[in-house]
Amino acid sequence: MRKYKKLIYPILMILCLSLLAGCGSSDEKTTQEEQAESYWENQSYDTLSGSDFIEVGKGGKMQLLLNPESGTIRWMNTETGAFHDSNMSYDENLANKTNGERSDLLVTYYNGTLKNNLLYSKTNRYDSYSMSSSRGQIAYQLIDNGVRVVYTLGDDSVTYQYFPKRISEERFEDLVLQYLDDRQRNTMTTTHYTQLASGDYYRNFNTNDQNKIGPLAIKEVYNMFYEVGHYTIDDLMEDVDNLVAAGLCDDTDYPSNLKIVVAVDYYLDGEELVVRVDPTKIETDASHPIYRLELLPYFLTSATDNDAEEGYMFIPDDSGALIYLDSTKTREYHYSAPFYGGDRLNGATVYNSVDNEMKMPVFGMKTSDSTVFCIIENGAEVASLDAYVSYTDMSEPFSKMKLTFDIQSQMQIEAGSGLGGTYMLYRASDDVYDEDISLRYFWLEDEAGYVEMAKCYANYLTEKGALTAETAETQAPFYVEVLGTTDKTQFMLGIPYDGKQVVTSFKEAQTILNELTDAGVKNIKMIYSGMANGGMNQRSLSSGVKFASGLGGSSAWNSLKKYADSIGAQIFPNLQLQTAYTRSDLANSVVAWNISNERAQIYSFNPVEKKIDEENDYPLFIISPNYLDKYLSKVKSTVSSKLGVSTIASSDLYSFIPTNYKDQQVSISTGEDILNNAVASLTDGMTLMLSNPISDAYGYSNYLTDIPSTNSGMRVLDASVPFMQLVLDGYKTYSTESLNRESTDVYENFMRAIESNSVPKFTFTYRDSSLLSDTEQENYFAVDYNYWKDKIGDYYKEYEQVYNRLQNATVVSHELYNRDDDLRIVTYSNGVKIYFNYSDLEENIGGVTVPAFSYVME
């Protein structure tokens, strides 16, 4: 009961000081002490008032303004007069603005009690307009070149919950009715309450439309209960407690005047706008922890007049994607995805038909009068991005992009089923996000687009030390992946047994290197997959790295290494460092655990039934982040001692951020820190090649591979752009995904490698790839080396010619000609231009005739 008193006393101090004077002093003292613990209540604030915008920061051509009346922040270019407001309060084209459109933030909180790390599934949401700025519950602190806006979100109004749902005749008479005159008594006992056969009185008003009580009536009832009558909050709590105990009402009948306090810093760092929230200083109460925070949901929008403008939303979807502001794809689902793939343990068993990922914490919008680019400096691991085209979200006549941050996410657990269907339980981690949320916005030049956004991010990463400019290698590099061995059911006298299938031995890999060299291929980066700890279905490495059986052993491996050194090739053993197949050598302390106390897995799905593949013989488990440092240390030591190399490739390291929900719980934000620290130790003295990692990995890796060539293919997306490659261009050696994994028709993929200044990558098995049938790798359809060996030399020579023309040059312009996704012009810093035609017809691109599925270099 006491927790409800703590919530209500501050409100009643405002509403009725005389009433509180008669309340219990011990509870009041406790409440006052707890109020004193409020950080924001004891802060001093600056007096800023008025309905006009005032300057609170300035840097270069950019000015930061505040409207004290509404709390609206305006970021303005003083040279052009263009600006972006933190909400839409002052947009003259919108006649009927919603509360959300007038808000700078929306806070979703759990509307239940935290018990045994379980949260009720109910959530509610406060928007900063209706619950803060429109009520005058907003305060300001001037900070260096900006302002801190302190939003107090909550409703002080008296509701139906201030009056007991049911009260005994004796208590009603003793505490209320005897003090009322005849008119008041009649109104109370006929209009507002009805006497039951038992003698108890039942409240006639509630929350539904039929019995909803108006503001004048509720004021009248409040007066009769608390001001004329002698009813108190203590009496109310006693009545509600008794009714809950008797099952006559539930927790929702307790009055709640929840207040949530959120402070947002807005300041200019030079011309850049920084928006910052410290989640540890968000104030709520124990019964209403914060679930998620939407920050500046209307800061990046297109024009709100009736005419759709040119421009686009940029999304870091796979290679990069554009959604045009004049898009008419209103029937398509809007774009929505978490950065870095989100928490792999949350929703792991839910089928997703689109495999889209955002590996860089950035996004942007180009409109008719501005190009704004945002880098999520902190908090990307708990962030999701939504992008809507006009009329797809609440019929709003504009496109928009918004960010959502999960402060304390919860997961659904199937707890059982019955006649009523499946029973779902909700559980939350006790590792709550408590680091800064920080957004950095850049106002780019007038004609800037996604190329300038990419260069902006590259410069940012360079300043942070995550990228370092590199001189191009003298000889054109070439990525070659070879597959070693895998699990396959074998038969003896018709009896099946678990066996191995070798598809490329060490000796055969040496033959591939020899023949590629004879064909003129130079500077080969050979990625050897399936060579350790069970092969392609790699087991745990907690006991170190060991050769998979059947490949030839240490003697053949040493011969392969020696030959590679002699021709200037590099060999990278390809290891899974965050996951492992099967339970073999995977102790409970090594594996991560999900929220329902099961070993954490990355599931494969049956695409027809859209359910987990129950017949998967090789489940893929996640290594616990709590064990990761020790795990990678063991890998590093055995790679050096047993393999005798200082090179490692990894197909999964930094492909996601690890989490754990058993014993020492690790949320995704803590997991990111653990991962960074563990990899920092691994890379000391090691050359690391990573497969399409999140951007955290750039500072730890030497080479990158499997960088996507296109976007994810979601129908709402209008165009693919090589944004990732534009960021990495001039800083890293990076390859495409394997050109030939699924098809022998690879020339279009080869063109995309050239367009994005990427190194081509091929995957081979020396033996017939049909041997992979009935294995976990049977989707490698076109990897027979014997098919490719007479063709690879020609591919390399063509790529080498382009490489030599572009050596040490970087992309300065990338254009989708006439907004046609199939026609592209790429300009390099040395003046070279390449015209790409991905259509099946000859096309004229900027005055240059380009055959179908071909390119012309000038």
Short mmCIF file of C-alpha atoms in Angstrom, two decimals, residues 563-781:
data_model
loop_
_atom_site.label_atom_id
_atom_site.label_comp_id
_atom_site.label_asym_id
_atom_site.label_seq_id
_atom_site.Cartn_x
_atom_site.Cartn_y
_atom_site.Cartn_z
CA TYR A 563 53.92 -22.36 -50.97
CA ALA A 564 51.60 -19.43 -50.21
CA ASP A 565 54.53 -17.45 -48.80
CA SER A 566 56.56 -18.16 -51.93
CA ILE A 567 53.95 -16.62 -54.25
CA GLY A 568 52.98 -13.70 -51.97
CA ALA A 569 49.59 -15.13 -51.00
CA GLN A 570 48.06 -14.95 -47.51
CA ILE A 571 46.08 -17.74 -45.86
CA PHE A 572 43.38 -16.95 -43.32
CA PRO A 573 41.97 -19.87 -41.30
CA ASN A 574 38.24 -19.07 -41.16
CA LEU A 575 36.84 -19.59 -37.65
CA GLN A 576 33.50 -19.05 -35.95
CA LEU A 577 34.37 -17.07 -32.84
CA GLN A 578 30.94 -16.17 -31.42
CA THR A 579 29.04 -19.36 -32.28
CA ALA A 580 29.58 -23.12 -32.32
CA TYR A 581 27.63 -26.08 -33.69
CA THR A 582 26.32 -28.97 -31.57
CA ARG A 583 26.79 -29.51 -27.84
CA SER A 584 30.18 -31.17 -28.26
CA ASP A 585 32.74 -29.53 -25.96
CA LEU A 586 30.29 -26.74 -25.17
CA ALA A 587 29.99 -26.56 -21.38
CA ASN A 588 27.20 -24.68 -19.66
CA SER A 589 29.62 -21.93 -18.67
CA VAL A 590 30.74 -21.47 -22.29
CA VAL A 591 27.35 -21.12 -23.94
CA ALA A 592 24.99 -18.16 -23.60
CA TRP A 593 21.50 -18.65 -22.14
CA ASN A 594 18.28 -17.05 -23.24
CA ILE A 595 15.66 -15.46 -21.01
CA SER A 596 13.68 -18.72 -20.66
CA ASN A 597 16.72 -20.53 -19.22
CA GLU A 598 17.62 -22.43 -22.38
CA ARG A 599 20.88 -22.56 -24.30
CA ALA A 600 20.91 -19.64 -26.70
CA GLN A 601 20.69 -20.57 -30.36
CA ILE A 602 20.62 -18.96 -33.77
CA TYR A 603 17.85 -20.90 -35.45
CA SER A 604 17.34 -21.92 -39.04
CA PHE A 605 13.79 -21.83 -40.37
CA ASN A 606 11.63 -23.84 -42.71
CA PRO A 607 10.69 -21.13 -45.26
CA VAL A 608 7.49 -22.93 -46.25
CA GLU A 609 6.05 -23.38 -42.76
CA LYS A 610 7.89 -20.28 -41.45
CA LYS A 611 8.80 -22.21 -38.35
CA ILE A 612 12.03 -23.37 -36.74
CA ASP A 613 13.66 -26.26 -38.58
CA GLU A 614 13.12 -28.99 -36.01
CA GLU A 615 15.17 -31.50 -38.01
CA ASN A 616 18.38 -29.50 -37.91
CA ASP A 617 21.12 -31.96 -36.93
CA TYR A 618 23.58 -29.20 -36.09
CA PRO A 619 22.06 -26.51 -33.87
CA LEU A 620 24.09 -23.31 -33.73
CA PHE A 621 24.78 -22.08 -30.20
CA ILE A 622 26.02 -18.67 -29.07
CA ILE A 623 29.17 -18.30 -26.98
CA SER A 624 28.51 -16.51 -23.70
CA PRO A 625 29.84 -12.95 -23.58
CA ASN A 626 31.01 -13.70 -20.03
CA TYR A 627 33.34 -16.36 -21.44
CA LEU A 628 34.33 -14.57 -24.64
CA ASP A 629 37.62 -13.05 -23.50
CA LYS A 630 38.92 -16.42 -22.29
CA TYR A 631 37.55 -18.09 -25.43
CA LEU A 632 39.31 -15.74 -27.85
CA SER A 633 42.51 -15.91 -25.83
CA LYS A 634 42.56 -19.71 -26.25
CA VAL A 635 41.92 -19.34 -29.99
CA LYS A 636 44.73 -16.86 -30.41
CA SER A 637 47.26 -18.98 -28.55
CA THR A 638 46.46 -22.20 -30.48
CA VAL A 639 46.31 -20.47 -33.88
CA SER A 640 49.87 -19.32 -33.21
CA SER A 641 51.16 -22.56 -31.68
CA LYS A 642 49.35 -25.22 -33.72
CA LEU A 643 48.71 -23.51 -37.03
CA GLY A 644 51.81 -21.35 -37.00
CA VAL A 645 50.08 -18.29 -38.48
CA SER A 646 49.20 -14.81 -37.29
CA THR A 647 46.17 -14.46 -39.56
CA ILE A 648 42.53 -15.22 -38.70
CA ALA A 649 39.35 -14.81 -40.70
CA SER A 650 36.02 -15.02 -38.94
CA SER A 651 32.60 -15.46 -40.49
CA ASP A 652 30.71 -14.42 -37.36
CA LEU A 653 32.87 -12.16 -35.19
CA TYR A 654 31.12 -8.78 -34.90
CA SER A 655 28.21 -10.05 -36.98
CA PHE A 656 26.09 -9.48 -33.87
CA ILE A 657 26.49 -8.33 -30.27
CA PRO A 658 26.32 -11.19 -27.74
CA THR A 659 23.91 -11.24 -24.79
CA ASN A 660 23.22 -13.60 -21.89
CA TYR A 661 20.27 -13.93 -19.49
CA LYS A 662 21.39 -16.47 -16.90
CA ASP A 663 23.52 -15.89 -13.81
CA GLN A 664 25.56 -12.82 -14.72
CA GLN A 665 23.14 -11.19 -17.13
CA VAL A 666 24.52 -9.23 -20.08
CA SER A 667 22.30 -6.91 -22.09
CA ILE A 668 23.22 -5.82 -25.58
CA SER A 669 24.89 -2.59 -24.40
CA THR A 670 27.10 -4.42 -21.91
CA GLY A 671 27.74 -7.13 -24.50
CA GLU A 672 29.09 -4.52 -26.91
CA ASP A 673 31.69 -3.38 -24.36
CA ILE A 674 32.68 -6.98 -23.57
CA LEU A 675 33.04 -7.80 -27.26
CA ASN A 676 35.20 -4.75 -27.97
CA ASN A 677 37.53 -5.50 -25.06
CA ALA A 678 37.87 -9.18 -25.98
CA VAL A 679 38.64 -8.45 -29.63
CA ALA A 680 41.16 -5.77 -28.71
CA SER A 681 43.21 -8.50 -26.99
CA LEU A 682 42.75 -10.92 -29.88
CA THR A 683 44.03 -8.50 -32.51
CA ASP A 684 47.27 -7.64 -30.71
CA GLY A 685 49.83 -9.21 -33.05
CA MET A 686 47.16 -10.78 -35.27
CA THR A 687 45.97 -9.86 -38.77
CA LEU A 688 42.20 -10.09 -38.73
CA MET A 689 39.74 -10.46 -41.61
CA LEU A 690 36.05 -10.11 -40.76
CA SER A 691 32.90 -10.89 -42.70
CA ASN A 692 30.55 -7.89 -43.03
CA PRO A 693 30.95 -6.77 -39.41
CA ILE A 694 29.24 -3.94 -37.57
CA SER A 695 31.18 -0.68 -37.67
CA ASP A 696 32.64 -1.24 -34.18
CA ALA A 697 34.98 -3.74 -35.85
CA TYR A 698 36.67 -1.35 -38.26
CA GLY A 699 39.29 -0.30 -35.75
CA TYR A 700 40.22 -3.92 -34.99
CA SER A 701 40.23 -5.50 -38.46
CA ASN A 702 42.81 -5.39 -41.25
CA TYR A 703 40.67 -6.82 -44.06
CA LEU A 704 36.93 -7.07 -44.65
CA THR A 705 34.97 -9.51 -46.75
CA ASP A 706 31.39 -10.24 -47.77
CA ILE A 707 30.37 -6.57 -47.90
CA PRO A 708 26.90 -6.59 -49.51
CA SER A 709 26.62 -5.30 -53.08
CA THR A 710 22.95 -4.34 -52.87
CA ASN A 711 20.28 -3.51 -50.33
CA SER A 712 18.09 -6.16 -48.71
CA GLY A 713 15.41 -6.00 -51.40
CA MET A 714 12.53 -4.80 -49.20
CA ARG A 715 9.85 -3.54 -51.57
CA VAL A 716 9.58 -0.15 -49.87
CA LEU A 717 13.18 0.60 -50.88
CA ASP A 718 13.65 2.43 -54.18
CA ALA A 719 17.38 2.10 -54.91
CA SER A 720 20.61 0.43 -53.83
CA VAL A 721 23.72 2.50 -53.23
CA PRO A 722 27.21 1.27 -52.20
CA PHE A 723 27.25 3.39 -49.05
CA MET A 724 29.32 0.97 -46.97
CA GLN A 725 31.94 0.83 -49.69
CA LEU A 726 31.95 4.61 -50.04
CA VAL A 727 32.76 4.84 -46.33
CA LEU A 728 35.53 2.22 -46.51
CA ASP A 729 36.96 3.41 -49.83
CA GLY A 730 40.61 4.39 -49.32
CA TYR A 731 40.71 3.00 -45.77
CA LYS A 732 40.24 -0.78 -46.00
CA THR A 733 40.75 -3.63 -48.42
CA TYR A 734 37.30 -5.20 -48.71
CA SER A 735 35.64 -7.77 -50.92
CA THR A 736 32.16 -8.53 -52.16
CA GLU A 737 30.16 -11.53 -51.09
CA SER A 738 31.11 -14.65 -53.05
CA LEU A 739 30.16 -13.99 -56.65
CA ASN A 740 29.61 -17.65 -57.45
CA ARG A 741 28.05 -19.21 -54.39
CA GLU A 742 24.61 -19.71 -55.92
CA SER A 743 25.06 -19.22 -59.66
CA THR A 744 27.55 -19.50 -62.51
CA ASP A 745 26.07 -16.31 -64.02
CA VAL A 746 28.29 -13.91 -62.07
CA TYR A 747 29.05 -11.02 -64.40
CA GLU A 748 26.46 -8.66 -62.91
CA ASN A 749 27.93 -9.36 -59.46
CA PHE A 750 31.39 -8.79 -60.92
CA MET A 751 30.26 -5.40 -62.25
CA ARG A 752 28.98 -4.44 -58.81
CA ALA A 753 32.40 -5.24 -57.37
CA ILE A 754 33.95 -2.81 -59.84
CA GLU A 755 31.27 -0.18 -59.20
CA SER A 756 31.89 -0.26 -55.45
CA ASN A 757 35.70 -0.42 -55.72
CA SER A 758 35.54 -3.86 -54.08
CA VAL A 759 37.80 -6.89 -54.48
CA PRO A 760 35.98 -9.81 -56.17
CA LYS A 761 35.60 -12.97 -54.11
CA PHE A 762 35.08 -16.53 -55.34
CA THR A 763 34.37 -19.70 -53.35
CA PHE A 764 35.70 -23.10 -54.45
CA THR A 765 35.61 -26.78 -53.64
CA TYR A 766 38.36 -28.73 -55.35
CA ARG A 767 36.22 -31.84 -55.47
CA ASP A 768 32.78 -31.95 -57.05
CA SER A 769 30.34 -29.73 -55.16
CA SER A 770 27.67 -32.45 -55.49
CA LEU A 771 29.43 -34.00 -52.50
CA LEU A 772 27.82 -31.25 -50.43
CA SER A 773 24.37 -32.69 -51.14
CA ASP A 774 22.58 -33.70 -47.92
CA THR A 775 24.89 -31.54 -45.82
CA GLU A 776 24.34 -28.20 -44.08
CA GLN A 777 26.23 -26.59 -47.01
CA GLU A 778 24.12 -27.96 -49.85
CA ASN A 779 23.15 -24.40 -50.87
CA TYR A 780 26.65 -23.86 -52.32
CA PHE A 781 25.44 -24.51 -55.84
#
